[in-house]
Short mmCIF file of C-alpha atoms (C1' of nucleotides) in Angstrom, two decimals:
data_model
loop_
_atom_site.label_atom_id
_atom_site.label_comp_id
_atom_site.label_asym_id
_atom_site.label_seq_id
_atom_site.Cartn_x
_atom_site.Cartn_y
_atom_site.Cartn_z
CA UNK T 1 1.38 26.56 34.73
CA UNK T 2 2.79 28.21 31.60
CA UNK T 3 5.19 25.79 29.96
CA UNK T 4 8.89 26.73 29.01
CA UNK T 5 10.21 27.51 25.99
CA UNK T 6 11.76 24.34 25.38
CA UNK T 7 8.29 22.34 26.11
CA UNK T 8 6.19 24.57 23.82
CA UNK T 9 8.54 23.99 21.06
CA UNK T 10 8.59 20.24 21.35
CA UNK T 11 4.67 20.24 21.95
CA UNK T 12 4.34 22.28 18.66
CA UNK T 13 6.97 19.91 17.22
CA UNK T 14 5.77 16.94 17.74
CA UNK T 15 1.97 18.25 16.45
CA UNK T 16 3.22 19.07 12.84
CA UNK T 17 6.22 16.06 12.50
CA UNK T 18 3.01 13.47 13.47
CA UNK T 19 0.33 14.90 11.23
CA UNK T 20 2.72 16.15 7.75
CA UNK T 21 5.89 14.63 8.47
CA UNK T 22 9.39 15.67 8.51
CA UNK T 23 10.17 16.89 5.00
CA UNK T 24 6.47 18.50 5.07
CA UNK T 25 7.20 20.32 8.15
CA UNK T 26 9.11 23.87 8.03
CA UNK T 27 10.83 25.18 10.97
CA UNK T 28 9.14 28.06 10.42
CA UNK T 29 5.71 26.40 11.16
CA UNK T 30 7.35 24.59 13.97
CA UNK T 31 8.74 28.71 15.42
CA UNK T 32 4.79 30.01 15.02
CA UNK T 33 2.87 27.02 16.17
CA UNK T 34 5.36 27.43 19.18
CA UNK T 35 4.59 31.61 19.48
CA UNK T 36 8.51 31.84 19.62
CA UNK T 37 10.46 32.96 17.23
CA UNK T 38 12.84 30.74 14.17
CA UNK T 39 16.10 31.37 15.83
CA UNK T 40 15.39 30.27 19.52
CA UNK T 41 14.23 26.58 17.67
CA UNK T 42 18.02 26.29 16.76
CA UNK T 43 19.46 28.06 20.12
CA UNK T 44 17.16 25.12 21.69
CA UNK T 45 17.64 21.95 19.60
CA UNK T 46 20.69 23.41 17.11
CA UNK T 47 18.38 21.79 14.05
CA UNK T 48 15.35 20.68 13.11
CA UNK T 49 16.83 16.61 12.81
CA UNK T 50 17.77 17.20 16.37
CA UNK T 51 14.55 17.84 16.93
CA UNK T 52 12.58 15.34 14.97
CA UNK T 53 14.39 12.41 16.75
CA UNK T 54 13.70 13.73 19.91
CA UNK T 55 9.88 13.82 19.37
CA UNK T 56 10.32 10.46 17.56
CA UNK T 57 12.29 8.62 20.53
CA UNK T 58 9.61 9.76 22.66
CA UNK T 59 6.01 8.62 19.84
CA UNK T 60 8.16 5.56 19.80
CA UNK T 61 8.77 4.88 23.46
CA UNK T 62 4.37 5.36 23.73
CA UNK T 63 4.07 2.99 21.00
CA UNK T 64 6.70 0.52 22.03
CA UNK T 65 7.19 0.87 26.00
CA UNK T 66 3.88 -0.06 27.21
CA UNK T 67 3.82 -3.26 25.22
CA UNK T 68 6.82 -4.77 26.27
CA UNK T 69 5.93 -3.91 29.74
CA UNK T 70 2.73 -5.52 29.90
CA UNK T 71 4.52 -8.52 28.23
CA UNK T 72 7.42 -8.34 31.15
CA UNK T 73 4.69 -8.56 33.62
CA UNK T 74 5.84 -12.55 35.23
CA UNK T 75 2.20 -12.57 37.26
CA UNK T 76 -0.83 -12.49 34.21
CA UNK T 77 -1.18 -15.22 31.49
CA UNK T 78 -0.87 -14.29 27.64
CA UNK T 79 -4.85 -14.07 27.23
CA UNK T 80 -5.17 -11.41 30.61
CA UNK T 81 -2.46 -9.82 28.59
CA UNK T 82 -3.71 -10.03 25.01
CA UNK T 83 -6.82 -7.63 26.66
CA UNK T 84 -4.29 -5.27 28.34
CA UNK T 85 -2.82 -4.84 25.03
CA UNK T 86 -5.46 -3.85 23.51
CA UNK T 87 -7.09 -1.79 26.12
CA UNK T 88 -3.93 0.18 26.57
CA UNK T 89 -3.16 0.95 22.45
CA UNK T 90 -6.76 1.86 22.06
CA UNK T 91 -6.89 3.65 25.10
CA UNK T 92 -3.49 5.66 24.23
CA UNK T 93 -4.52 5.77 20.12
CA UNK T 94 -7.82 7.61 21.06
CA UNK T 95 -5.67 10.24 22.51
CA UNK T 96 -2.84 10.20 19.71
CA UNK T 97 -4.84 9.21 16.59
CA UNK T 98 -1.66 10.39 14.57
CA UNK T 99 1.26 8.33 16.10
CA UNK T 100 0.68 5.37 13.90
CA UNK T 101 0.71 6.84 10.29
CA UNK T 102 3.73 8.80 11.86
CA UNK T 103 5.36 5.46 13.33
CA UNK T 104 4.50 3.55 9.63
CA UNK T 105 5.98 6.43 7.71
CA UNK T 106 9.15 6.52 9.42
CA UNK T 107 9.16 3.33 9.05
CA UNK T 108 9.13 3.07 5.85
CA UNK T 109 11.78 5.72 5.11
CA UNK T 110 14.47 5.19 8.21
CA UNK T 111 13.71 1.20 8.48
CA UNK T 112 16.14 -0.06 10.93
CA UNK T 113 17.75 2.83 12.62
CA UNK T 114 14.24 3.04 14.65
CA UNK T 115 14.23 -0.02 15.58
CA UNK T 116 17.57 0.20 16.78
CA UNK T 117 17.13 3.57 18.33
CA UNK T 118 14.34 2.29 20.50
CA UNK T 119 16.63 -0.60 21.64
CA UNK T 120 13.99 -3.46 19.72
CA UNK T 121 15.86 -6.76 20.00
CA UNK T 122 17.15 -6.25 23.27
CA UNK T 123 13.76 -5.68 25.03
CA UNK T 124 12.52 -8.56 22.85
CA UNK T 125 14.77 -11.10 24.34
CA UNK T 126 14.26 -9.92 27.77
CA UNK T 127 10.19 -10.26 27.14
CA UNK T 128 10.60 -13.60 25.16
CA UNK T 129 7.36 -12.55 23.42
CA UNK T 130 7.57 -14.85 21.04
CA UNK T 131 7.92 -17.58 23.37
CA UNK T 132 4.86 -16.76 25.22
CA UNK T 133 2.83 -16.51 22.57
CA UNK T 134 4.36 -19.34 21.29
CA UNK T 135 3.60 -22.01 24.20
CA UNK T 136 0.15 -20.16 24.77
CA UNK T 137 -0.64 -21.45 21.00
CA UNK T 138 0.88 -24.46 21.77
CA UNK T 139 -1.31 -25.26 24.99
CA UNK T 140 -4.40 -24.25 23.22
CA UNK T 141 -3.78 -26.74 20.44
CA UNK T 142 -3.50 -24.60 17.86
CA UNK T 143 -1.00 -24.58 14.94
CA UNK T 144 -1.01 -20.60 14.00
CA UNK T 145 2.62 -18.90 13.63
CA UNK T 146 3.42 -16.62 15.66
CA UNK T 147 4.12 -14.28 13.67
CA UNK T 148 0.66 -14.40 12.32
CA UNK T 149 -1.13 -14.05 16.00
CA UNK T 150 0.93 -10.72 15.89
CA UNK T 151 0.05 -9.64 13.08
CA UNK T 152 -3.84 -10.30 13.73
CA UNK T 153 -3.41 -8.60 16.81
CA UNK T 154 -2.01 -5.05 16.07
CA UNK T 155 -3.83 -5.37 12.60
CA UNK T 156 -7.27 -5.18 14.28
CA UNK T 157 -6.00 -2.85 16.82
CA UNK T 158 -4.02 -0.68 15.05
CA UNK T 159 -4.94 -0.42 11.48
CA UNK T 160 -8.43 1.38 12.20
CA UNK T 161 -6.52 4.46 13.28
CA UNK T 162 -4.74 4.96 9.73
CA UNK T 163 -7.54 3.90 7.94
CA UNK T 164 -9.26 6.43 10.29
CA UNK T 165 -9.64 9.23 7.50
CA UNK T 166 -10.67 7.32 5.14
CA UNK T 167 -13.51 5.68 6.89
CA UNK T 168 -14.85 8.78 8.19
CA UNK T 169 -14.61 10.37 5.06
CA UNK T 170 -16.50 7.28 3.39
CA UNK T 171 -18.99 6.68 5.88
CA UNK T 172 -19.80 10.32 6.72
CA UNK T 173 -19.17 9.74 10.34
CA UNK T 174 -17.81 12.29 13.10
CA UNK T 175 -14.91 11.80 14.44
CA UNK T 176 -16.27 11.15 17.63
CA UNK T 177 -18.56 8.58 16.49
CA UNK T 178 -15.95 6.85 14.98
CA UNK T 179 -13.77 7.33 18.18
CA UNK T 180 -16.48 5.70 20.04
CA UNK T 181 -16.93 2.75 17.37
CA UNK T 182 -12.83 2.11 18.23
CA UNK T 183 -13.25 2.28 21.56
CA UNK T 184 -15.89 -0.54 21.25
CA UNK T 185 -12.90 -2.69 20.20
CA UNK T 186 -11.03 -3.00 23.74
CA UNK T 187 -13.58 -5.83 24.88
CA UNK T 188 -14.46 -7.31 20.77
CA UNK T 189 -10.68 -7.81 19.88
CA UNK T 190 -9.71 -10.22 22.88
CA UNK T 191 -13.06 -12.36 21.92
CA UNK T 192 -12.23 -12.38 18.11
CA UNK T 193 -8.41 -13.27 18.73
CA UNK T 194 -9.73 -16.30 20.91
CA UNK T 195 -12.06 -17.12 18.01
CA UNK T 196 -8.93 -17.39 15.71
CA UNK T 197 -7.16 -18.97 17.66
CA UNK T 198 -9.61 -21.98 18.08
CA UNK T 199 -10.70 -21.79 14.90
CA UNK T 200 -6.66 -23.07 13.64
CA UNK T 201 -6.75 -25.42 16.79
CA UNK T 202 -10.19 -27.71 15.53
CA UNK T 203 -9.22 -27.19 11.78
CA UNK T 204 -7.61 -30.76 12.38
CA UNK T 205 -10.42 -32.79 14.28
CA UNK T 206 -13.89 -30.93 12.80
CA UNK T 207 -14.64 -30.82 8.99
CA UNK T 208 -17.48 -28.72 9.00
CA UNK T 209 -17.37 -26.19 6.02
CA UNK N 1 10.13 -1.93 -26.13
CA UNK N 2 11.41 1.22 -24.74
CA UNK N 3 8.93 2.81 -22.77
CA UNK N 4 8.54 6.22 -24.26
CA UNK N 5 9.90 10.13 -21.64
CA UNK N 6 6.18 10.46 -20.48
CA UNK N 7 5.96 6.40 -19.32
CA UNK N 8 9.20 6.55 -18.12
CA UNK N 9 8.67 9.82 -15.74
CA UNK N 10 5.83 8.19 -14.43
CA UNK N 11 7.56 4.82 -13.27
CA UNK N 12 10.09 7.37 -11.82
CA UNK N 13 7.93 9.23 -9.70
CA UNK N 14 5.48 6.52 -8.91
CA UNK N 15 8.78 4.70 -7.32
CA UNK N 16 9.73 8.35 -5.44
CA UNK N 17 6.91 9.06 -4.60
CA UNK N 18 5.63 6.13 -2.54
CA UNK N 19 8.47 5.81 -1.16
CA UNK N 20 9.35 8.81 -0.03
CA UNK N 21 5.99 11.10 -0.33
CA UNK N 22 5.32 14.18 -1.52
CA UNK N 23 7.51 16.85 0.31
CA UNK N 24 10.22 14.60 0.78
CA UNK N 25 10.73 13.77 -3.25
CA UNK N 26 12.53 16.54 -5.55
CA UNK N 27 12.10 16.91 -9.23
CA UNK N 28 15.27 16.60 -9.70
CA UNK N 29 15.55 13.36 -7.87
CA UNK N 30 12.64 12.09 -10.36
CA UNK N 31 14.81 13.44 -13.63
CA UNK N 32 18.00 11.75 -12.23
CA UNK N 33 15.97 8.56 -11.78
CA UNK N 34 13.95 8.62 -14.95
CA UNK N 35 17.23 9.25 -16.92
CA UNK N 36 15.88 12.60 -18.59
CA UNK N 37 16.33 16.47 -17.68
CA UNK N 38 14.81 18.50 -15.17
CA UNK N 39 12.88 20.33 -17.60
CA UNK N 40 11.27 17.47 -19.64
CA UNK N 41 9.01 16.99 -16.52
CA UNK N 42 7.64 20.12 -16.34
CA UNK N 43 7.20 19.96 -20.37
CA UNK N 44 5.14 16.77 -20.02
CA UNK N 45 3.52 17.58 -16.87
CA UNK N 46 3.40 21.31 -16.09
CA UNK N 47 4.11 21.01 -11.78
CA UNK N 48 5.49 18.57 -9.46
CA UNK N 49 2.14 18.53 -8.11
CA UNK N 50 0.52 17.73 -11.02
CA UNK N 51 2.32 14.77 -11.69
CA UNK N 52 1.71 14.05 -8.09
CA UNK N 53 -1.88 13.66 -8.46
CA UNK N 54 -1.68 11.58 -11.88
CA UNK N 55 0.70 9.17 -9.46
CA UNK N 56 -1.60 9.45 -6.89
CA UNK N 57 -4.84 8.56 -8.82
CA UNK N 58 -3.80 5.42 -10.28
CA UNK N 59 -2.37 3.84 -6.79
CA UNK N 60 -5.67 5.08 -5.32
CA UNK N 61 -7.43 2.92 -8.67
CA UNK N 62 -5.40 0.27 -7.84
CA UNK N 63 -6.10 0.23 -3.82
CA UNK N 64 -10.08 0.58 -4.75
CA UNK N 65 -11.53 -0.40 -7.73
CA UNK N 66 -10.38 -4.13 -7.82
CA UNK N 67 -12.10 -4.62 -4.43
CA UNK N 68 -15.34 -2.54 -5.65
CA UNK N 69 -15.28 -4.57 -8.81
CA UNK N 70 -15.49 -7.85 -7.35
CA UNK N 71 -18.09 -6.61 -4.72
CA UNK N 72 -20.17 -5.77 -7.73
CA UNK N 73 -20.14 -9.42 -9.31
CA UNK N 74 -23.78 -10.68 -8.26
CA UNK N 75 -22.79 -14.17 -8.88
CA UNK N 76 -20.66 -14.53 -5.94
CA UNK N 77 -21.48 -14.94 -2.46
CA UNK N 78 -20.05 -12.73 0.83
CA UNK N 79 -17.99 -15.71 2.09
CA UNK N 80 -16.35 -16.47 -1.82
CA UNK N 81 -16.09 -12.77 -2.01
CA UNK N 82 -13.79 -12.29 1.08
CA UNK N 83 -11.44 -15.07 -0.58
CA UNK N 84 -11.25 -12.92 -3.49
CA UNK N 85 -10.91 -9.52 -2.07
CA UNK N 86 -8.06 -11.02 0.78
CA UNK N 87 -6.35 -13.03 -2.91
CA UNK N 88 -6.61 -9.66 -4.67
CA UNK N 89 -4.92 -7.06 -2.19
CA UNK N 90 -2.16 -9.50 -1.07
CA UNK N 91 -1.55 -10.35 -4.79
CA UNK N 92 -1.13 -7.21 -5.68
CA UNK N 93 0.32 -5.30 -2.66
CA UNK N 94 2.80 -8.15 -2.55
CA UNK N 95 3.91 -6.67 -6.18
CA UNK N 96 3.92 -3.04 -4.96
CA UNK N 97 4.11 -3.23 -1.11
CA UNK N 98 4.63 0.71 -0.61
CA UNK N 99 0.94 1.66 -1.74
CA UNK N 100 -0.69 0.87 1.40
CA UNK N 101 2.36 3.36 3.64
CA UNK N 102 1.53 5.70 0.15
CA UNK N 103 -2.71 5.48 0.59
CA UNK N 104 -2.14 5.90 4.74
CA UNK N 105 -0.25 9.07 4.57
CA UNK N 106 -1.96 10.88 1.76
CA UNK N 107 -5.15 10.43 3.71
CA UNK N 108 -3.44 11.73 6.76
CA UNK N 109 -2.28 15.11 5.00
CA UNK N 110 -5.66 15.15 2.46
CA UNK N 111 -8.62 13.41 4.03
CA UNK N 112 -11.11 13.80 2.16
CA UNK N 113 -9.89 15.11 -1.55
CA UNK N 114 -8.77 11.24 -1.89
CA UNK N 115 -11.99 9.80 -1.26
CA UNK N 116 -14.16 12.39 -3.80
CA UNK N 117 -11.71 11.99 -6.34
CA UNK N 118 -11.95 8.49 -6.76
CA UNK N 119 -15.76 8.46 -6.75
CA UNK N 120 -16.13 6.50 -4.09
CA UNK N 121 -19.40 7.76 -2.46
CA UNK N 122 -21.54 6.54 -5.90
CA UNK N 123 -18.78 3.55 -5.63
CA UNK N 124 -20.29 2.61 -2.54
CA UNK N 125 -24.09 3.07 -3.01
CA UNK N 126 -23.58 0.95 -6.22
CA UNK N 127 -21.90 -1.76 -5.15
CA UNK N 128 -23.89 -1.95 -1.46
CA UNK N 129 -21.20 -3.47 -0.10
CA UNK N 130 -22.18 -2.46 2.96
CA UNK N 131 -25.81 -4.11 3.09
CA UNK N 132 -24.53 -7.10 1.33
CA UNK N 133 -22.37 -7.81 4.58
CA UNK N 134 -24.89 -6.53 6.65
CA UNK N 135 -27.52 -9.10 5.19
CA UNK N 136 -24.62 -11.94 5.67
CA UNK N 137 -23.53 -11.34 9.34
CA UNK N 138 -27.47 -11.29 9.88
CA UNK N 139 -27.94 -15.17 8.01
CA UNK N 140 -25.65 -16.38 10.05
CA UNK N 141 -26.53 -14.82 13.44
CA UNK N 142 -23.79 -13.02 14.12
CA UNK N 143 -24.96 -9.26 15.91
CA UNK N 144 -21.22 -7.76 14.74
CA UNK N 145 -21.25 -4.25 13.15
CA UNK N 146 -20.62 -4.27 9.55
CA UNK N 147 -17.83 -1.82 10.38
CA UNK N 148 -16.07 -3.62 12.54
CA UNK N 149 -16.41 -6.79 10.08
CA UNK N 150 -14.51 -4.52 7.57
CA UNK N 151 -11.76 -3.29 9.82
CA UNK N 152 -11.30 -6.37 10.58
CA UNK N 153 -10.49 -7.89 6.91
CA UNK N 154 -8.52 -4.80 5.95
CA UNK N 155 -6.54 -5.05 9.44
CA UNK N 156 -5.52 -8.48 8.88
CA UNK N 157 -5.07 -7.98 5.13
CA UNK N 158 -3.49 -4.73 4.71
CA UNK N 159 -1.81 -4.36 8.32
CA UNK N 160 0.84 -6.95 7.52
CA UNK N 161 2.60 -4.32 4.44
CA UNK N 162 2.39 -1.80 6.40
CA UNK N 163 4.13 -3.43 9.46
CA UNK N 164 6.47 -5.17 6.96
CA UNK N 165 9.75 -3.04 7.48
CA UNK N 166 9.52 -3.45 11.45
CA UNK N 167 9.04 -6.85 11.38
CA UNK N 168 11.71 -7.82 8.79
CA UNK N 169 14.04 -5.55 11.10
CA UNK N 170 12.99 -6.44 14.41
CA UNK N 171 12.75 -10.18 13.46
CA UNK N 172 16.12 -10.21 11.22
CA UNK N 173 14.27 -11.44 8.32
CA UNK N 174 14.83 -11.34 4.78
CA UNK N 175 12.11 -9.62 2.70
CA UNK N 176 11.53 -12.42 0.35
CA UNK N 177 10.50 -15.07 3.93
CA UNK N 178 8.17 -12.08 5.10
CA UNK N 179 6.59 -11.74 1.61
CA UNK N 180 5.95 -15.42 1.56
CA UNK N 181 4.63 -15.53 5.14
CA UNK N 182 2.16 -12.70 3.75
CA UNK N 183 1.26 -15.17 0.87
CA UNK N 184 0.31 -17.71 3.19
CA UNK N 185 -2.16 -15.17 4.73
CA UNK N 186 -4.47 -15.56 1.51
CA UNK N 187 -5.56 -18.68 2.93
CA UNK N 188 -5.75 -18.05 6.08
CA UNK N 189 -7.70 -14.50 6.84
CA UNK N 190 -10.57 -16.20 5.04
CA UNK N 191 -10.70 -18.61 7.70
CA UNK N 192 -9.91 -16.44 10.44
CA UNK N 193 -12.45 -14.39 9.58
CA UNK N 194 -15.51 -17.19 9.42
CA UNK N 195 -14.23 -17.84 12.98
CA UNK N 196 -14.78 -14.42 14.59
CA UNK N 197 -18.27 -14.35 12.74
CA UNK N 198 -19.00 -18.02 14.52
CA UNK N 199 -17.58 -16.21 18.23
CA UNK N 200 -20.09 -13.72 17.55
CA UNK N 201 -22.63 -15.54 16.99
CA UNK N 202 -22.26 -18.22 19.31
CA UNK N 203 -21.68 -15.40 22.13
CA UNK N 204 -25.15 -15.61 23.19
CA UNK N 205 -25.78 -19.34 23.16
CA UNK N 206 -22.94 -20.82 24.97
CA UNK N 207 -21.10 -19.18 28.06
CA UNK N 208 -18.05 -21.55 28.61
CA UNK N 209 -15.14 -18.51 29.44
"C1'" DA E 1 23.90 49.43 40.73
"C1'" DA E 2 27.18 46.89 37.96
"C1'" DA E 3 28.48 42.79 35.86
"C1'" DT E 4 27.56 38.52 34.06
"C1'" DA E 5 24.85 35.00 32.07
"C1'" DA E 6 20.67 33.35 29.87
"C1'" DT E 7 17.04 34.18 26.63
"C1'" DT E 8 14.91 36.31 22.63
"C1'" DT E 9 14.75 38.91 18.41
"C1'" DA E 10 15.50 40.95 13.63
"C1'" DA E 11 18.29 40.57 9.85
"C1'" DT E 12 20.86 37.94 6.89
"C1'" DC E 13 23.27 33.95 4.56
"C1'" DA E 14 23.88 29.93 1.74
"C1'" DG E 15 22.05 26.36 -0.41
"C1'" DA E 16 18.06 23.76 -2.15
"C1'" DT E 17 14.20 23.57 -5.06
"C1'" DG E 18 10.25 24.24 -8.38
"C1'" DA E 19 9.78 26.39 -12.48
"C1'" DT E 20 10.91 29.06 -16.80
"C1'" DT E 21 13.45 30.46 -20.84
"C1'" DA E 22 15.87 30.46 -24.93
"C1'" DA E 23 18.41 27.84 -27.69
"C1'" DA E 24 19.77 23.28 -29.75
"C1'" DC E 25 18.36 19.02 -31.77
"C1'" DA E 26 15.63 15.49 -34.29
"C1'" DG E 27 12.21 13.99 -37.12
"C1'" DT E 28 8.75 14.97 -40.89
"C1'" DA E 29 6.41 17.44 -44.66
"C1'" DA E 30 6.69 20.50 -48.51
"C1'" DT F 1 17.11 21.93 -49.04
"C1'" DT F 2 13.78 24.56 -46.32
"C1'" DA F 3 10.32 25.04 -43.12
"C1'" DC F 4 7.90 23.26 -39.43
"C1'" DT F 5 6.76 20.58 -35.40
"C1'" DG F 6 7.71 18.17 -31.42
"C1'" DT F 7 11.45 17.01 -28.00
"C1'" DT F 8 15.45 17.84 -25.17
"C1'" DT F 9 18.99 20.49 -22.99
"C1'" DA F 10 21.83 24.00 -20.30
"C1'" DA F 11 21.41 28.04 -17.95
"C1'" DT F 12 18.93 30.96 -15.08
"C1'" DC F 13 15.21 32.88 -11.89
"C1'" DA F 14 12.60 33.53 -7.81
"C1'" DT F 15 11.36 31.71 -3.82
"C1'" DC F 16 11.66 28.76 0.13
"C1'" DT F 17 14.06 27.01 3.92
"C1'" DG F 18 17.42 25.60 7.51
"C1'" DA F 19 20.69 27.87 9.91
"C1'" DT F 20 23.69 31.70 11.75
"C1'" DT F 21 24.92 36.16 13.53
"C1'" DA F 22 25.03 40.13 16.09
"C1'" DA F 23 22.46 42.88 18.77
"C1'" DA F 24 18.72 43.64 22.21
"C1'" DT F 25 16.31 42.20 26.21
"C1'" DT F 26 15.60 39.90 30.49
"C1'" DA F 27 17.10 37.44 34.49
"C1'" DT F 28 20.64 36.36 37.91
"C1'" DT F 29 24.67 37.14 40.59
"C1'" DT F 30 28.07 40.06 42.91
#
DNA sequence: AAATAATTTAATCAGATGATTAAACAGTAA
DNA sequence: TTACTGTTTAATCATCTGATTAAATTATTT
C-alpha cells in the first residue's frame, strides 16, 4: 500500500521537474513534497541530475513508446493507426497535462542528447514510419510531405495541452471543461487529417476556389 | 550605431532568457553576454526579475498583438484573415523561433498573470474574434466549435517551432531545410484548414467511409 | 541479545547567485 | 579649473542551494 522511499521521491520528483523545470526545482522542494528528509534524496539518487534523467527517461518513454508501438503493429493500416494515435496521446495527455511543455522545454535546452537517450533513430528505422506514411499518401493520391502529415498530426493533438493555460485563462473555462473539449478530439482529429489529406490529393484535378 | 548599455542588456537577456528561462539564466551570464558588469543591470533595471518581465512583455506583444491587430481590420474576410495570421506567426517566429518554447513555459509556471497583463480579455471582446469565426464556420455549414477551429490553426502553425529541435535531431536535418519546410507551411495551413471546414460540413450530407 | 547492515536525520560545508556599496570614471555646466 | 551629474567598476554581503558527514534510528541476521 504505502510506497517506498525511493517511489515517493521520484513521484514528488517527477511532479515539480514537469510543472517548473529543472533549474526551477530545489531539492529541497523535491525532500518536502516527498515527506523525507534532503539527505536521503542524495543517499537515494546521489544528485538531483541523477534524478532528473531518471524521471525524464521515463516522461519520455510515455511520450515516445506508445507511438512507435502502435506504428510497429504489422496487422492495422496507417488510417486504423492515425486514430490509435490519437486516442492513446489524448487519452495519456488528459492524465499528464504537463509532460509536453516538460518534453518541449527539454527540448529546447538538451536538443539531441534526448533524442539519443530515448534510442530515436533506431526505433525509427525499425518502424519505417516514414515509409508508411509515405506510401499511405502515395496510395491516396496525395502529394503532402511527410514531414508535414506529422507535423499536422501531433500539432492538433498535442499543441492544445501547452496552449492549455492560456486558453483556459482566456476563455474562462474550467479545467475540466476544457479537458472534456480535448477529449472531443480523439474521434475529430482522424476526420480532419483525412480532410487534409484529400484536400492536397484533388488540388490537381478540381479548381474550385 | 552602437546600441546604447540599456538596449544592449535587453538583447542579452531576451537571448538568455528564451532560451534558457527564468531560473535557469544568471545575471551574471546576462553581463558576460551583454559585454557590461554585473552591476550595470541592476543600475538600469533594479532585479533580475524585473528585467524578466520587461523581456517577457514584449515577446508576449509580439506573440499577440499582430494576430489581434489583423483580426481587428474590418475590411478583410475570415478566410483572407487566416492567410494573414498563418503569414504573420511563421514570418516572424521563423526570425525568433524560441518565443513560442518561451510563451509555453511561462504559462505553465504563471497561468494567468500572462494573460491579464497583456490585456487580453478587452483584446478579445474588441476584436470578436471569436464570433467572427463563429459567424464563418456557420456560412459555410460547417457545425465545428470555434475552439477547436482555433486549436487547430495555432497547432498547425505554432506546433512546427516548437517541435523544431526534435525533428531537426531525429530527422538529421539542418536548421536552415527545417526553417524552409516551415516557410512552405504559409501556403499550405490555409488550405488545410478550408479542407477540415469542407469535412465538417460535408459530414452530414455524404456517408462514403 | 549482540552484531551487522540498511535507513533516516540534524548539522554543516562549499560554492553559486542576486543584490548592494563605495569608489572611480566620463561627460557637461558653471 | 571646479562642481555636478550620470555611468561603470571591483569588491563585498547575505542568502540560497546542492551535497556531505557523522551520528542516530530501525531493521535484519547470527
Amino acid at each position: 500500500m504505502e510506497p517506498n522511499t525511493e517511489e515517493k521521491i521520484k513521484a514528488a520528483a517527477a511532479r515539480l521537474f514537469t510543472t517548473r523545470g529543472f533549474a526551477a526545482t530545489r531539492t529541497r522542494d523535491i525532500a518536502a513534497e516527498a515527506g523525507i528528509n534532503l539527505a536521503l534524496l542524495n543517499y537515494y539518487f546521489r544528485s538531483k541530475e541523477n534524478l532528473y534523467r531518471i524521471i525524464m527517461a521515463e516522461n519520455f518513454q510515455v511520450f515516445f513508446r506508445g507511438a512507435l508501438q502502435i506504428f510497429q503493429n504489422q496487422e492495422t493500416g496507417v488510417q486504423e493507426k492515425i486514430s490509435l494515435l490519437v486516442d492513446y496521446y489524448i487519452g495519456r495527455l488528459l492524465e499528464n497535462p504537463d509532460i509536453p511543455s516538460f518534453v518541449i522545454n527539454e527540448l529546447r535546452t538538451n536538443p539531441n542528447a534526448l533524442i539519443q537517450q530515448a534510442g530515436m533513430h533506431e526505433a525509427l528505422k525499425d518502424t519505417n514510419i516514414f515509409s508508411q506514411i509515405s506510401q499511405y499518401l502515395e496510395d491516396r493520391g496525395s502529394d503532402m510531405e511527410p514531414v508535414h502529415f506529422i507535423l499536422n498530426l501531433l500539432g492538433m493533438t498535442i499543441f492544445p495541452f501547452l496552449a492549455a493555460p492560456a486558453f483556459q485563462s482566456a476563455l474562462g473555462l474550467e479545467k475540466e471543461q476544457f479537458s472534456q473539449l480535448l477529449a472531443q478530439r480523439k474521434k475529430l482529429i482522424p476526420v480532419w487529417i483525412d480532410a487534409i489529406i484529400n484536400a492536397n490529393s484533388l488540388k490537381a484535378s478540381t479548381h474550385t476556389s
